[in-house]
Amino acid sequence: MDPKALKWTTLERSHYLYGVIYEALRLTYGVSARNPRIAREEDVVYQKGSYSYVIPNGTPIRMSSVLQHHDEEVFPDSYKYKPERWLDAACERNHELEKYLFTFSRGTRQC
Ligand code: HEM
């Protein structure tokens, strides 16, 4: 098939193509340094399962895309390039996983 015959409107319906792009972004990290945030007034409560931590206000909290993108619970076999990890059982985009992509950061200061 002539590649010029491919239309963007067709391509953007390809869930696998999203997988290819997200997987490339996941493994190329973007900014790899830890990116600090400070809650100036309120304490931050972090809860996961039965664990709960209170982080006093004024404490810098940092996270990096490298740590996030190699969390084996979220991205098993994390050093492998696997575009299909971004698809769900029905081979559609797995929006639930997309929230763990940190290349452009998250929240109000994200790229
Ligand atoms: C692949 C390319 C890029 C990557 C990986 C990237 C990544 C990031 C990251 C990690 C941040 C920090 C956000 C934070 O502090 O939480 C950021 C901020 C920002 N980026 Fe990018 N960026 C990219 C390209 C661009 C381009 C092309 C532009 C502009 C045309 C841009 C504009 C900005 C701006 C304005 C901010 C500051 C946002 C804010 O603090 O409110 N970035 N970027």
XYZ file of C-alpha atoms and ligand atoms in Angstrom:
154
model
C 0.000 0.000 0.000
C 1.242 3.475 -0.844
C 2.008 5.097 2.566
C 0.781 8.421 1.175
C -2.672 6.841 0.844
C -2.876 6.541 4.654
C -5.133 9.203 6.093
C -4.644 10.645 9.585
C -8.330 10.055 10.301
C -7.756 6.334 9.642
C -4.493 6.196 11.586
C -5.906 7.871 14.682
C -8.450 5.053 14.943
C -5.618 2.519 15.232
C -5.361 1.574 18.896
C -2.074 -0.221 18.227
C -0.556 3.014 16.907
C -1.378 4.652 20.263
C 0.417 1.707 21.885
C 3.492 2.325 19.711
C 3.542 6.033 20.606
C 2.872 5.578 24.339
C 5.467 2.824 24.597
C 8.060 5.037 22.876
C 7.218 7.891 25.281
C 7.353 5.557 28.278
C 10.849 4.292 27.429
C 12.374 7.621 26.393
C 11.312 9.244 29.709
C 11.465 12.929 28.780
C 12.748 14.703 31.905
C 14.361 11.977 33.994
C 15.239 14.025 37.092
C 12.873 14.000 40.043
C 10.366 16.789 39.726
C 9.620 18.359 43.133
C 6.305 19.667 44.467
C 5.679 21.303 47.860
C 2.256 21.514 49.525
C 2.683 24.857 51.273
C -0.351 24.965 53.526
C -2.005 21.586 53.813
C -0.568 18.238 54.911
C -0.613 15.571 52.213
C -2.175 12.213 53.016
C -0.894 9.345 50.909
C -2.879 6.160 51.088
C -2.240 2.854 49.386
C -4.100 -0.241 50.522
C -3.722 -0.472 54.285
C -0.773 1.987 54.355
C -1.354 5.629 55.126
C 1.312 8.324 55.447
C 0.925 11.962 56.388
C 3.506 14.211 54.718
C 3.728 17.509 56.630
C 3.273 20.705 54.628
C 6.501 22.302 53.438
C 8.076 18.912 52.646
C 9.331 18.538 49.058
C 7.823 15.474 47.379
C 9.499 14.268 44.212
C 8.773 11.707 41.566
C 10.538 10.865 38.323
C 9.264 9.382 35.098
C 12.010 6.730 35.232
C 10.759 5.385 38.575
C 7.151 5.552 37.447
C 7.768 3.963 34.058
C 9.667 1.039 35.562
C 7.171 0.257 38.298
C 6.873 -3.464 37.598
C 3.422 -3.611 39.170
C 2.128 -1.168 36.596
C 4.382 -2.071 33.646
C 5.500 -5.702 34.004
C 8.702 -6.491 32.091
C 9.157 -2.731 32.052
C 12.456 -2.651 30.101
C 10.846 -4.422 27.152
C 9.222 -2.512 24.306
C 5.670 -3.875 24.154
C 3.135 -1.599 22.434
C 0.398 -4.153 23.125
C 0.611 -3.437 26.862
C -1.400 -0.263 26.119
C -4.309 -2.309 24.768
C -6.956 -4.010 26.849
C -8.409 -7.500 26.378
C -10.651 -6.209 23.563
C -7.571 -4.683 21.821
C -8.873 -1.169 22.530
C -6.942 1.658 24.177
C -6.401 0.952 27.877
C -7.238 4.388 29.271
C -6.734 3.139 32.820
C -3.015 2.586 32.101
C -2.554 5.929 30.354
C -2.737 7.799 33.664
C 0.648 6.245 34.577
C 2.439 7.834 31.624
C 4.572 10.571 33.204
C 6.706 11.795 30.264
C 4.975 15.169 30.223
C 4.387 15.155 33.981
C 0.868 15.320 35.456
C -1.421 17.839 37.070
C -1.716 21.579 36.645
C 1.972 22.093 35.732
C 2.176 19.336 33.173
C 3.716 20.088 29.810
C 8.952 15.423 23.924
C 9.019 16.701 24.246
C 8.714 17.244 25.599
C 8.773 16.647 26.821
C 9.184 15.217 27.169
C 8.373 17.637 27.787
C 8.294 17.404 29.164
C 7.962 18.369 30.089
C 7.952 18.166 31.525
C 8.313 16.870 32.231
C 7.576 19.327 32.092
C 7.499 19.614 33.585
C 6.077 19.703 34.039
C 6.040 19.780 35.527
O 6.758 20.593 36.144
O 5.273 19.009 36.119
C 7.338 20.289 31.030
C 6.922 21.581 31.212
C 6.641 22.457 30.212
N 6.749 22.235 28.868
Fe 7.387 20.505 27.996
N 8.087 18.799 27.147
C 8.268 18.607 25.808
C 8.070 19.529 24.811
C 7.576 20.787 24.978
C 7.298 21.726 23.910
C 7.515 21.430 22.434
C 6.805 22.848 24.495
C 6.365 24.142 23.888
C 6.101 24.321 22.604
C 6.784 22.637 25.909
C 6.339 23.539 26.835
C 6.375 23.364 28.203
C 5.981 24.375 29.162
C 5.478 25.776 28.855
C 6.149 23.813 30.435
C 5.885 24.457 31.793
C 4.470 24.177 32.237
C 4.193 24.794 33.571
O 5.054 24.765 34.474
O 3.082 25.329 33.767
N 7.246 21.384 26.168
N 7.595 19.678 29.823
